[in-house]
C-alpha atoms as one frame of an Amber mdcrd trajectory, in Angstrom:
protein
-110.499  38.895  15.094-112.593  39.964  17.955-110.833  40.032  21.346-111.917
  41.031  24.846-110.285  43.756  26.347-107.729  41.539  27.957-106.723  39.960
  24.773-108.701  36.669  25.169-110.649  35.332  22.079-114.365  36.227  22.035
-117.111  33.600  22.079-117.661  34.222  18.588-114.168  33.517  17.593-114.260
  30.408  19.677-117.351  29.432  17.798-115.809  30.215  14.473-112.704  27.990
  15.291-115.065  25.184  16.298-116.944  25.419  12.926-113.683  25.489  11.146
-112.640  22.162  12.766-115.956  20.668  11.845-115.824  21.893   8.101-112.194
  21.052   7.719-111.050  24.620   6.873-108.528  24.436   9.729-106.470  21.417
  10.993-106.535  20.152  14.483-102.822  21.113  14.736-103.524  24.685  13.647
-106.347  24.920  16.236-104.331  23.519  19.001-101.356  25.837  18.263-103.875
  28.671  18.303-105.647  27.724  21.560-102.457  26.413  23.477-100.933  29.746
  24.439-103.945  30.796  26.640-104.134  27.574  28.460-100.402  27.165  28.928
 -99.162  30.684  29.668-101.618  32.343  32.164-104.818  30.447  32.409-105.781
  32.630  35.431-106.566  35.418  32.994-109.451  33.465  31.642-112.435  34.300
  33.762-115.216  33.099  31.328-115.706  29.388  32.221-117.378  28.856  28.743
-114.277  30.271  26.960-111.975  28.418  29.301-113.505  25.010  28.624-113.580
  25.534  24.938-109.861  26.718  24.868-108.957  23.647  26.816-110.739  21.285
  24.467-109.357  23.007  21.505-105.800  23.011  22.760-106.057  19.082  22.689
-107.700  18.840  19.267-104.391  17.589  17.793-103.836  14.641  20.510-102.894
  11.454  18.672-104.087   8.066  19.367-101.777   5.105  19.569-102.105   4.366
  15.881-100.973   8.026  15.221-104.436   9.199  14.136-106.152  12.039  15.663
-107.964  11.011  18.944-110.756  13.440  18.354-112.754  13.589  15.084-115.582
  15.554  13.516-118.090  13.979  15.771-116.294  15.169  18.730-115.834  18.633
  17.327-119.619  18.750  16.727-120.315  17.668  20.279-117.730  20.332  21.526
-119.681  22.988  19.508-123.067  21.934  20.930-121.654  22.059  24.426-120.125
  25.573  23.838-123.512  26.797  22.390-125.409  25.415  25.248-122.801  26.931
  27.830-123.191  30.288  26.049-127.034  30.079  26.357-126.956  29.067  30.039
-124.144  31.720  30.824-124.745  34.906  28.833-121.814  37.363  28.593-121.799
  40.158  31.033
């Protein structure tokens, strides 16, 4: 894994997690469990808005609908990846 010096996941790692959701190699529960600690423990440490937004979305990837199916599906994950990539293009890393 590649991390920032402060322990946050890199943009590459975020992209890899989104791609894993899309291709089904990781479950929404696994991704949510992975992203949740950064959002829930100390969100003020995240100073990259693109990373923050992606982690926030990923932390909710396992939300269930009223019929106990996942609220978000592959189409949502594809949209999240496109939004993430656009955010990266518009806000290059420093």
